[in-house]
């Protein structure tokens, strides 16, 4: 099998670190260029196969110089873009530039790059619309969340995802979009992780939808597989944990209290204002009412990805089975 | 709805007969990792459902069913039934009957109208018992997984029709026929007799229904269902895959013909049931 030289953006995030650790143990990957935004602390192991770079990701020129400088010299053939703004508090043009325009620039540069042949883009399940009349098991063709009232956090992600999808097949560049389930870990932009940070979790009265969560190990395994695969396309990457909202709260050792929807909305708005938490109830309202979990059959068939690392839940729940 | 599974199982075990309890120990389902399947089904809630529907099934509606040999013990199939009675007790009785008359017991997956998953408590409770929202994607996933589906092709117009139209089938929707052709699964026609008289309504209010987010709200004459006797007839499977190809699912004429054939078979079973029964309550 052909060896790969890989460039990873978002290397300072827990997913980036987990992925680099995995790729360092992969003999098919020769060189790794780890890129993170300026000011982000990098705690990567010293390794002769690993080179680190800190640049201002939203600056086109810096990105261009990196790709056509160090990346070209290192004969990088796979670019993994796993960098985005996670905070729901940060909004505006700068965030849009980071989340969307950076993807556009990366696509432009990669398409005319002499060595990059493959782009792996980290998208998420949040791009999908969850609705009562839509399938509970969401395939790759599931409708995207184009709701006009969706917050920028969602809109940016949908736009970046669609942009990557529309460029597939238009050049020599092979594009893989990985729509991953929510990674229930800190520093991965997980809304649910933030939701579980308080001892009491309010949830909508009368509803208990199924949720699916991914671990960093499974997410990095999926990216690793997409580096070596030959196919391009969109792939859903579900996790090994599928369980109802109430069970997830229990297993995290929290107390779940069902309250009417409007009360939950009000309480979480107050919490967001007072605690500066990232969880936005309005953004997750439908997900907290209706089941919408990823159907990973395509990834299983083509990438041979099967989730195999369940979450190590902090609390064992005796009455689970 | 956050009844812990062990409480649901305990209650179910208290309410079920010993034979049904031991039968349900053989229940198979596709565990997605935490004891639930991807759509929310949990075996403890199947026990709970079987327990709470036992008394109405055995004592109140005294269900009599025939043609169990047509129920497949494995593999995907669609049960297509008439729908009536203003509240979906017919679905519950059919669900319970299939559980009893299949070995190992099979949970028939009810395909509900879009408004059902949006109903607080009800949507979740039904999902734990195997119901899924009636989107094409859900049905496709279940058929590919080899599940047994329960579809009421008349939809809500069937259940809310006025008493004067009892046992007159409403126009069958064609989705079940299309899916059966595409996925090469048999359709088993089911005729249910008795449900029409359980809760006669004066009229159905569409305006009130719209306010509550459902199609219509029936205004019944009696405040509770009458103790009518249920008769369930399973017809011979319509094996659409024998003469048709998967691509024929895109041919509207063929799909409409198969849906019409299913409607005809259901109508025959109803007529047979009406002829055979000695009275509404006996």
PDB file of N, CA and C in Angstrom, chain B residues 72-164:
ATOM      1  N   UNK B  72     -44.945 -14.835   9.204  1.00  0.00           N
ATOM      2  CA  UNK B  72     -43.598 -15.406   9.074  1.00  0.00           C
ATOM      3  C   UNK B  72     -42.847 -15.359  10.411  1.00  0.00           C
ATOM      4  N   UNK B  73     -42.138 -16.431  10.724  1.00  0.00           N
ATOM      5  CA  UNK B  73     -41.364 -16.439  11.963  1.00  0.00           C
ATOM      6  C   UNK B  73     -40.031 -15.729  11.820  1.00  0.00           C
ATOM      7  N   UNK B  74     -39.642 -15.448  10.601  1.00  0.00           N
ATOM      8  CA  UNK B  74     -38.421 -14.658  10.379  1.00  0.00           C
ATOM      9  C   UNK B  74     -38.516 -13.943   9.046  1.00  0.00           C
ATOM     10  N   UNK B  75     -37.677 -12.948   8.874  1.00  0.00           N
ATOM     11  CA  UNK B  75     -37.618 -12.206   7.614  1.00  0.00           C
ATOM     12  C   UNK B  75     -38.610 -11.055   7.568  1.00  0.00           C
ATOM     13  N   UNK B  76     -38.335 -10.147   6.647  1.00  0.00           N
ATOM     14  CA  UNK B  76     -39.157  -8.949   6.528  1.00  0.00           C
ATOM     15  C   UNK B  76     -40.502  -9.259   5.888  1.00  0.00           C
ATOM     16  N   UNK B  77     -41.529  -8.595   6.352  1.00  0.00           N
ATOM     17  CA  UNK B  77     -42.874  -8.715   5.770  1.00  0.00           C
ATOM     18  C   UNK B  77     -43.679  -7.496   6.215  1.00  0.00           C
ATOM     19  N   UNK B  78     -44.759  -7.247   5.489  1.00  0.00           N
ATOM     20  CA  UNK B  78     -45.621  -6.108   5.831  1.00  0.00           C
ATOM     21  C   UNK B  78     -47.019  -6.629   6.139  1.00  0.00           C
ATOM     22  N   UNK B  79     -47.521  -6.320   7.316  1.00  0.00           N
ATOM     23  CA  UNK B  79     -48.923  -6.611   7.635  1.00  0.00           C
ATOM     24  C   UNK B  79     -49.712  -5.366   7.247  1.00  0.00           C
ATOM     25  N   UNK B  80     -50.637  -5.521   6.309  1.00  0.00           N
ATOM     26  CA  UNK B  80     -51.448  -4.377   5.866  1.00  0.00           C
ATOM     27  C   UNK B  80     -52.877  -4.604   6.350  1.00  0.00           C
ATOM     28  N   UNK B  81     -53.334  -3.722   7.207  1.00  0.00           N
ATOM     29  CA  UNK B  81     -54.628  -3.944   7.857  1.00  0.00           C
ATOM     30  C   UNK B  81     -55.566  -2.751   7.691  1.00  0.00           C
ATOM     31  N   UNK B  82     -56.865  -3.031   7.878  1.00  0.00           N
ATOM     32  CA  UNK B  82     -57.824  -1.921   7.954  1.00  0.00           C
ATOM     33  C   UNK B  82     -57.673  -1.242   9.313  1.00  0.00           C
ATOM     34  N   UNK B  83     -58.117  -0.012   9.395  1.00  0.00           N
ATOM     35  CA  UNK B  83     -57.875   0.787  10.604  1.00  0.00           C
ATOM     36  C   UNK B  83     -59.200   1.451  10.987  1.00  0.00           C
ATOM     37  N   UNK B  84     -59.577   1.336  12.244  1.00  0.00           N
ATOM     38  CA  UNK B  84     -60.873   1.916  12.616  1.00  0.00           C
ATOM     39  C   UNK B  84     -60.974   2.073  14.122  1.00  0.00           C
ATOM     40  N   UNK B  85     -62.050   2.704  14.565  1.00  0.00           N
ATOM     41  CA  UNK B  85     -62.373   2.735  15.984  1.00  0.00           C
ATOM     42  C   UNK B  85     -62.016   3.998  16.732  1.00  0.00           C
ATOM     43  N   UNK B  86     -61.585   5.036  16.028  1.00  0.00           N
ATOM     44  CA  UNK B  86     -61.293   6.346  16.625  1.00  0.00           C
ATOM     45  C   UNK B  86     -60.044   6.390  17.509  1.00  0.00           C
ATOM     46  N   UNK B  87     -59.755   5.345  18.243  1.00  0.00           N
ATOM     47  CA  UNK B  87     -58.459   5.274  18.939  1.00  0.00           C
ATOM     48  C   UNK B  87     -57.797   3.951  18.518  1.00  0.00           C
ATOM     49  N   UNK B  88     -56.458   3.975  18.409  1.00  0.00           N
ATOM     50  CA  UNK B  88     -55.802   2.833  17.730  1.00  0.00           C
ATOM     51  C   UNK B  88     -55.679   1.568  18.576  1.00  0.00           C
ATOM     52  N   UNK B  89     -56.793   1.140  19.150  1.00  0.00           N
ATOM     53  CA  UNK B  89     -56.765  -0.102  19.922  1.00  0.00           C
ATOM     54  C   UNK B  89     -56.525  -1.289  18.985  1.00  0.00           C
ATOM     55  N   UNK B  90     -57.010  -1.149  17.742  1.00  0.00           N
ATOM     56  CA  UNK B  90     -56.797  -2.251  16.788  1.00  0.00           C
ATOM     57  C   UNK B  90     -55.310  -2.525  16.590  1.00  0.00           C
ATOM     58  N   UNK B  91     -54.516  -1.448  16.560  1.00  0.00           N
ATOM     59  CA  UNK B  91     -53.066  -1.611  16.430  1.00  0.00           C
ATOM     60  C   UNK B  91     -52.478  -2.350  17.623  1.00  0.00           C
ATOM     61  N   UNK B  92     -52.965  -1.993  18.804  1.00  0.00           N
ATOM     62  CA  UNK B  92     -52.442  -2.631  20.025  1.00  0.00           C
ATOM     63  C   UNK B  92     -52.816  -4.112  20.079  1.00  0.00           C
ATOM     64  N   UNK B  93     -54.041  -4.426  19.687  1.00  0.00           N
ATOM     65  CA  UNK B  93     -54.487  -5.829  19.722  1.00  0.00           C
ATOM     66  C   UNK B  93     -53.721  -6.660  18.674  1.00  0.00           C
ATOM     67  N   UNK B  94     -53.497  -6.061  17.532  1.00  0.00           N
ATOM     68  CA  UNK B  94     -52.741  -6.766  16.488  1.00  0.00           C
ATOM     69  C   UNK B  94     -51.291  -6.988  16.948  1.00  0.00           C
ATOM     70  N   UNK B  95     -50.715  -5.969  17.557  1.00  0.00           N
ATOM     71  CA  UNK B  95     -49.339  -6.048  18.100  1.00  0.00           C
ATOM     72  C   UNK B  95     -49.243  -7.206  19.100  1.00  0.00           C
ATOM     73  N   UNK B  96     -50.219  -7.268  19.993  1.00  0.00           N
ATOM     74  CA  UNK B  96     -50.227  -8.303  21.028  1.00  0.00           C
ATOM     75  C   UNK B  96     -50.449  -9.680  20.402  1.00  0.00           C
ATOM     76  N   UNK B  97     -51.343  -9.741  19.442  1.00  0.00           N
ATOM     77  CA  UNK B  97     -51.673 -11.023  18.813  1.00  0.00           C
ATOM     78  C   UNK B  97     -50.462 -11.611  18.079  1.00  0.00           C
ATOM     79  N   UNK B  98     -49.718 -10.749  17.380  1.00  0.00           N
ATOM     80  CA  UNK B  98     -48.537 -11.229  16.646  1.00  0.00           C
ATOM     81  C   UNK B  98     -47.477 -11.722  17.635  1.00  0.00           C
ATOM     82  N   UNK B  99     -47.337 -11.011  18.727  1.00  0.00           N
ATOM     83  CA  UNK B  99     -46.373 -11.405  19.768  1.00  0.00           C
ATOM     84  C   UNK B  99     -46.701 -12.809  20.287  1.00  0.00           C
ATOM     85  N   UNK B 100     -47.979 -13.089  20.445  1.00  0.00           N
ATOM     86  CA  UNK B 100     -48.415 -14.386  20.974  1.00  0.00           C
ATOM     87  C   UNK B 100     -48.282 -15.508  19.966  1.00  0.00           C
ATOM     88  N   UNK B 101     -48.498 -15.184  18.694  1.00  0.00           N
ATOM     89  CA  UNK B 101     -48.629 -16.260  17.707  1.00  0.00           C
ATOM     90  C   UNK B 101     -47.424 -16.419  16.788  1.00  0.00           C
ATOM     91  N   UNK B 102     -46.296 -15.905  17.196  1.00  0.00           N
ATOM     92  CA  UNK B 102     -45.068 -16.149  16.430  1.00  0.00           C
ATOM     93  C   UNK B 102     -44.050 -16.793  17.364  1.00  0.00           C
ATOM     94  N   UNK B 103     -43.247 -17.674  16.828  1.00  0.00           N
ATOM     95  CA  UNK B 103     -42.233 -18.368  17.626  1.00  0.00           C
ATOM     96  C   UNK B 103     -40.909 -18.352  16.864  1.00  0.00           C
ATOM     97  N   UNK B 104     -39.862 -17.749  17.432  1.00  0.00           N
ATOM     98  CA  UNK B 104     -39.826 -16.938  18.640  1.00  0.00           C
ATOM     99  C   UNK B 104     -40.700 -15.696  18.476  1.00  0.00           C
ATOM    100  N   UNK B 105     -41.112 -15.097  19.574  1.00  0.00           N
ATOM    101  CA  UNK B 105     -42.048 -13.971  19.452  1.00  0.00           C
ATOM    102  C   UNK B 105     -41.457 -12.825  18.643  1.00  0.00           C
ATOM    103  N   UNK B 106     -42.271 -12.255  17.771  1.00  0.00           N
ATOM    104  CA  UNK B 106     -41.808 -11.128  16.957  1.00  0.00           C
ATOM    105  C   UNK B 106     -42.549  -9.864  17.360  1.00  0.00           C
ATOM    106  N   UNK B 107     -41.822  -8.789  17.458  1.00  0.00           N
ATOM    107  CA  UNK B 107     -42.446  -7.495  17.731  1.00  0.00           C
ATOM    108  C   UNK B 107     -42.783  -6.873  16.389  1.00  0.00           C
ATOM    109  N   UNK B 108     -44.062  -6.711  16.142  1.00  0.00           N
ATOM    110  CA  UNK B 108     -44.443  -6.090  14.875  1.00  0.00           C
ATOM    111  C   UNK B 108     -44.230  -4.578  15.022  1.00  0.00           C
ATOM    112  N   UNK B 109     -43.513  -4.007  14.053  1.00  0.00           N
ATOM    113  CA  UNK B 109     -43.149  -2.587  14.152  1.00  0.00           C
ATOM    114  C   UNK B 109     -44.256  -1.742  13.518  1.00  0.00           C
ATOM    115  N   UNK B 110     -45.001  -1.077  14.361  1.00  0.00           N
ATOM    116  CA  UNK B 110     -46.081  -0.223  13.881  1.00  0.00           C
ATOM    117  C   UNK B 110     -45.534   1.006  13.180  1.00  0.00           C
ATOM    118  N   UNK B 111     -46.097   1.312  12.019  1.00  0.00           N
ATOM    119  CA  UNK B 111     -45.681   2.517  11.295  1.00  0.00           C
ATOM    120  C   UNK B 111     -46.758   3.562  11.536  1.00  0.00           C
ATOM    121  N   UNK B 112     -46.384   4.580  12.278  1.00  0.00           N
ATOM    122  CA  UNK B 112     -47.382   5.574  12.709  1.00  0.00           C
ATOM    123  C   UNK B 112     -47.348   6.815  11.832  1.00  0.00           C
ATOM    124  N   UNK B 113     -48.428   7.529  11.858  1.00  0.00           N
ATOM    125  CA  UNK B 113     -48.509   8.792  11.142  1.00  0.00           C
ATOM    126  C   UNK B 113     -47.505   9.783  11.757  1.00  0.00           C
ATOM    127  N   UNK B 114     -47.163  10.824  10.985  1.00  0.00           N
ATOM    128  CA  UNK B 114     -46.092  11.729  11.416  1.00  0.00           C
ATOM    129  C   UNK B 114     -46.373  12.437  12.738  1.00  0.00           C
ATOM    130  N   UNK B 115     -47.643  12.612  13.064  1.00  0.00           N
ATOM    131  CA  UNK B 115     -47.927  13.378  14.280  1.00  0.00           C
ATOM    132  C   UNK B 115     -47.677  12.564  15.550  1.00  0.00           C
ATOM    133  N   UNK B 116     -47.652  11.237  15.430  1.00  0.00           N
ATOM    134  CA  UNK B 116     -47.558  10.402  16.641  1.00  0.00           C
ATOM    135  C   UNK B 116     -46.237  10.611  17.408  1.00  0.00           C
ATOM    136  N   UNK B 117     -45.066  10.611  16.724  1.00  0.00           N
ATOM    137  CA  UNK B 117     -43.837  10.824  17.499  1.00  0.00           C
ATOM    138  C   UNK B 117     -43.800  12.186  18.200  1.00  0.00           C
ATOM    139  N   UNK B 118     -44.631  13.119  17.740  1.00  0.00           N
ATOM    140  CA  UNK B 118     -44.631  14.453  18.349  1.00  0.00           C
ATOM    141  C   UNK B 118     -45.568  14.546  19.549  1.00  0.00           C
ATOM    142  N   UNK B 119     -46.281  13.461  19.846  1.00  0.00           N
ATOM    143  CA  UNK B 119     -47.190  13.496  20.989  1.00  0.00           C
ATOM    144  C   UNK B 119     -46.400  13.203  22.266  1.00  0.00           C
ATOM    145  N   UNK B 120     -46.442  14.097  23.241  1.00  0.00           N
ATOM    146  CA  UNK B 120     -45.690  13.846  24.475  1.00  0.00           C
ATOM    147  C   UNK B 120     -46.140  12.540  25.123  1.00  0.00           C
ATOM    148  N   UNK B 121     -45.263  11.838  25.739  1.00  0.00           N
ATOM    149  CA  UNK B 121     -45.471  10.556  26.434  1.00  0.00           C
ATOM    150  C   UNK B 121     -45.866   9.432  25.463  1.00  0.00           C
ATOM    151  N   UNK B 122     -46.903   9.676  24.664  1.00  0.00           N
ATOM    152  CA  UNK B 122     -47.405   8.619  23.778  1.00  0.00           C
ATOM    153  C   UNK B 122     -46.335   8.221  22.761  1.00  0.00           C
ATOM    154  N   UNK B 123     -45.721   9.235  22.143  1.00  0.00           N
ATOM    155  CA  UNK B 123     -44.710   8.961  21.125  1.00  0.00           C
ATOM    156  C   UNK B 123     -43.577   8.117  21.686  1.00  0.00           C
ATOM    157  N   UNK B 124     -43.112   8.481  22.876  1.00  0.00           N
ATOM    158  CA  UNK B 124     -41.986   7.755  23.479  1.00  0.00           C
ATOM    159  C   UNK B 124     -42.404   6.354  23.901  1.00  0.00           C
ATOM    160  N   UNK B 125     -43.582   6.250  24.525  1.00  0.00           N
ATOM    161  CA  UNK B 125     -44.052   4.933  24.976  1.00  0.00           C
ATOM    162  C   UNK B 125     -44.204   3.980  23.791  1.00  0.00           C
ATOM    163  N   UNK B 126     -44.813   4.470  22.719  1.00  0.00           N
ATOM    164  CA  UNK B 126     -45.001   3.629  21.538  1.00  0.00           C
ATOM    165  C   UNK B 126     -43.641   3.249  20.923  1.00  0.00           C
ATOM    166  N   UNK B 127     -42.702   4.199  20.927  1.00  0.00           N
ATOM    167  CA  UNK B 127     -41.377   3.907  20.357  1.00  0.00           C
ATOM    168  C   UNK B 127     -40.685   2.793  21.140  1.00  0.00           C
ATOM    169  N   UNK B 128     -40.866   2.779  22.452  1.00  0.00           N
ATOM    170  CA  UNK B 128     -40.258   1.717  23.272  1.00  0.00           C
ATOM    171  C   UNK B 128     -40.883   0.358  22.938  1.00  0.00           C
ATOM    172  N   UNK B 129     -42.108   0.403  22.472  1.00  0.00           N
ATOM    173  CA  UNK B 129     -42.794  -0.840  22.099  1.00  0.00           C
ATOM    174  C   UNK B 129     -42.568  -1.220  20.641  1.00  0.00           C
ATOM    175  N   UNK B 130     -41.790  -0.431  19.918  1.00  0.00           N
ATOM    176  CA  UNK B 130     -41.435  -0.813  18.553  1.00  0.00           C
ATOM    177  C   UNK B 130     -42.006   0.070  17.465  1.00  0.00           C
ATOM    178  N   UNK B 131     -42.838   1.054  17.806  1.00  0.00           N
ATOM    179  CA  UNK B 131     -43.414   1.915  16.778  1.00  0.00           C
ATOM    180  C   UNK B 131     -42.352   2.856  16.207  1.00  0.00           C
ATOM    181  N   UNK B 132     -42.473   3.156  14.940  1.00  0.00           N
ATOM    182  CA  UNK B 132     -41.598   4.171  14.340  1.00  0.00           C
ATOM    183  C   UNK B 132     -42.445   5.154  13.534  1.00  0.00           C
ATOM    184  N   UNK B 133     -41.920   6.348  13.369  1.00  0.00           N
ATOM    185  CA  UNK B 133     -42.598   7.369  12.567  1.00  0.00           C
ATOM    186  C   UNK B 133     -42.652   6.924  11.108  1.00  0.00           C
ATOM    187  N   UNK B 134     -43.737   7.296  10.447  1.00  0.00           N
ATOM    188  CA  UNK B 134     -43.980   6.777   9.098  1.00  0.00           C
ATOM    189  C   UNK B 134     -43.237   7.467   7.985  1.00  0.00           C
ATOM    190  N   UNK B 135     -41.943   7.611   8.097  1.00  0.00           N
ATOM    191  CA  UNK B 135     -41.197   8.172   6.969  1.00  0.00           C
ATOM    192  C   UNK B 135     -40.645   7.014   6.140  1.00  0.00           C
ATOM    193  N   UNK B 136     -40.461   7.309   4.873  1.00  0.00           N
ATOM    194  CA  UNK B 136     -39.986   6.281   3.939  1.00  0.00           C
ATOM    195  C   UNK B 136     -38.644   5.692   4.398  1.00  0.00           C
ATOM    196  N   UNK B 137     -37.772   6.566   4.883  1.00  0.00           N
ATOM    197  CA  UNK B 137     -36.443   6.118   5.318  1.00  0.00           C
ATOM    198  C   UNK B 137     -36.525   5.129   6.467  1.00  0.00           C
ATOM    199  N   UNK B 138     -37.423   5.395   7.422  1.00  0.00           N
ATOM    200  CA  UNK B 138     -37.572   4.480   8.562  1.00  0.00           C
ATOM    201  C   UNK B 138     -38.054   3.119   8.093  1.00  0.00           C
ATOM    202  N   UNK B 139     -39.057   3.123   7.210  1.00  0.00           N
ATOM    203  CA  UNK B 139     -39.624   1.859   6.729  1.00  0.00           C
ATOM    204  C   UNK B 139     -38.558   1.070   5.963  1.00  0.00           C
ATOM    205  N   UNK B 140     -37.813   1.778   5.142  1.00  0.00           N
ATOM    206  CA  UNK B 140     -36.763   1.118   4.367  1.00  0.00           C
ATOM    207  C   UNK B 140     -35.736   0.463   5.303  1.00  0.00           C
ATOM    208  N   UNK B 141     -35.316   1.207   6.319  1.00  0.00           N
ATOM    209  CA  UNK B 141     -34.317   0.673   7.263  1.00  0.00           C
ATOM    210  C   UNK B 141     -34.837  -0.583   7.949  1.00  0.00           C
ATOM    211  N   UNK B 142     -36.099  -0.552   8.340  1.00  0.00           N
ATOM    212  CA  UNK B 142     -36.663  -1.702   9.047  1.00  0.00           C
ATOM    213  C   UNK B 142     -36.784  -2.919   8.123  1.00  0.00           C
ATOM    214  N   UNK B 143     -37.208  -2.680   6.888  1.00  0.00           N
ATOM    215  CA  UNK B 143     -37.325  -3.808   5.952  1.00  0.00           C
ATOM    216  C   UNK B 143     -35.955  -4.406   5.657  1.00  0.00           C
ATOM    217  N   UNK B 144     -34.971  -3.544   5.503  1.00  0.00           N
ATOM    218  CA  UNK B 144     -33.619  -4.048   5.240  1.00  0.00           C
ATOM    219  C   UNK B 144     -33.083  -4.834   6.431  1.00  0.00           C
ATOM    220  N   UNK B 145     -33.588  -4.497   7.612  1.00  0.00           N
ATOM    221  CA  UNK B 145     -33.153  -5.214   8.819  1.00  0.00           C
ATOM    222  C   UNK B 145     -33.977  -6.486   9.050  1.00  0.00           C
ATOM    223  N   UNK B 146     -34.905  -6.775   8.143  1.00  0.00           N
ATOM    224  CA  UNK B 146     -35.687  -8.010   8.242  1.00  0.00           C
ATOM    225  C   UNK B 146     -36.799  -7.956   9.270  1.00  0.00           C
ATOM    226  N   UNK B 147     -37.342  -6.782   9.517  1.00  0.00           N
ATOM    227  CA  UNK B 147     -38.388  -6.633  10.536  1.00  0.00           C
ATOM    228  C   UNK B 147     -39.779  -6.874   9.939  1.00  0.00           C
ATOM    229  N   UNK B 148     -40.708  -7.149  10.839  1.00  0.00           N
ATOM    230  CA  UNK B 148     -42.114  -7.338  10.467  1.00  0.00           C
ATOM    231  C   UNK B 148     -42.831  -6.010  10.737  1.00  0.00           C
ATOM    232  N   UNK B 149     -43.464  -5.458   9.712  1.00  0.00           N
ATOM    233  CA  UNK B 149     -44.079  -4.133   9.853  1.00  0.00           C
ATOM    234  C   UNK B 149     -45.603  -4.216   9.889  1.00  0.00           C
ATOM    235  N   UNK B 150     -46.192  -3.289  10.606  1.00  0.00           N
ATOM    236  CA  UNK B 150     -47.655  -3.178  10.660  1.00  0.00           C
ATOM    237  C   UNK B 150     -48.028  -1.818  10.060  1.00  0.00           C
ATOM    238  N   UNK B 151     -48.697  -1.884   8.908  1.00  0.00           N
ATOM    239  CA  UNK B 151     -49.060  -0.633   8.226  1.00  0.00           C
ATOM    240  C   UNK B 151     -50.570  -0.581   8.054  1.00  0.00           C
ATOM    241  N   UNK B 152     -51.114   0.576   8.311  1.00  0.00           N
ATOM    242  CA  UNK B 152     -52.537   0.795   8.058  1.00  0.00           C
ATOM    243  C   UNK B 152     -52.630   1.701   6.833  1.00  0.00           C
ATOM    244  N   UNK B 153     -52.789   1.111   5.652  1.00  0.00           N
ATOM    245  CA  UNK B 153     -52.697   1.925   4.429  1.00  0.00           C
ATOM    246  C   UNK B 153     -53.787   2.993   4.304  1.00  0.00           C
ATOM    247  N   UNK B 154     -54.856   2.856   5.076  1.00  0.00           N
ATOM    248  CA  UNK B 154     -55.898   3.900   5.017  1.00  0.00           C
ATOM    249  C   UNK B 154     -55.435   5.174   5.729  1.00  0.00           C
ATOM    250  N   UNK B 155     -54.510   5.032   6.680  1.00  0.00           N
ATOM    251  CA  UNK B 155     -54.041   6.174   7.449  1.00  0.00           C
ATOM    252  C   UNK B 155     -55.105   6.705   8.386  1.00  0.00           C
ATOM    253  N   UNK B 156     -54.944   7.950   8.781  1.00  0.00           N
ATOM    254  CA  UNK B 156     -55.889   8.555   9.731  1.00  0.00           C
ATOM    255  C   UNK B 156     -57.328   8.603   9.208  1.00  0.00           C
ATOM    256  N   UNK B 157     -57.559   8.843   7.902  1.00  0.00           N
ATOM    257  CA  UNK B 157     -58.960   8.850   7.426  1.00  0.00           C
ATOM    258  C   UNK B 157     -59.698   7.545   7.771  1.00  0.00           C
ATOM    259  N   UNK B 158     -58.978   6.453   7.868  1.00  0.00           N
ATOM    260  CA  UNK B 158     -59.614   5.177   8.213  1.00  0.00           C
ATOM    261  C   UNK B 158     -60.095   5.155   9.642  1.00  0.00           C
ATOM    262  N   UNK B 159     -59.253   5.623  10.534  1.00  0.00           N
ATOM    263  CA  UNK B 159     -59.596   5.512  11.965  1.00  0.00           C
ATOM    264  C   UNK B 159     -60.654   6.535  12.392  1.00  0.00           C
ATOM    265  N   UNK B 160     -60.707   7.676  11.721  1.00  0.00           N
ATOM    266  CA  UNK B 160     -61.643   8.715  12.167  1.00  0.00           C
ATOM    267  C   UNK B 160     -62.925   8.768  11.331  1.00  0.00           C
ATOM    268  N   UNK B 161     -63.131   7.789  10.477  1.00  0.00           N
ATOM    269  CA  UNK B 161     -64.323   7.866   9.610  1.00  0.00           C
ATOM    270  C   UNK B 161     -65.601   7.725  10.454  1.00  0.00           C
ATOM    271  N   UNK B 162     -66.677   8.349  10.028  1.00  0.00           N
ATOM    272  CA  UNK B 162     -67.910   8.302  10.818  1.00  0.00           C
ATOM    273  C   UNK B 162     -68.495   6.891  10.906  1.00  0.00           C
ATOM    274  N   UNK B 163     -69.298   6.671  11.923  1.00  0.00           N
ATOM    275  CA  UNK B 163     -69.838   5.336  12.207  1.00  0.00           C
ATOM    276  C   UNK B 163     -70.649   4.779  11.033  1.00  0.00           C
ATOM    277  N   UNK B 164     -71.313   5.675  10.330  1.00  0.00           N
ATOM    278  CA  UNK B 164     -72.154   5.215   9.207  1.00  0.00           C
ATOM    279  C   UNK B 164     -71.304   4.575   8.092  1.00  0.00           C
TER     280      UNK B 164
END
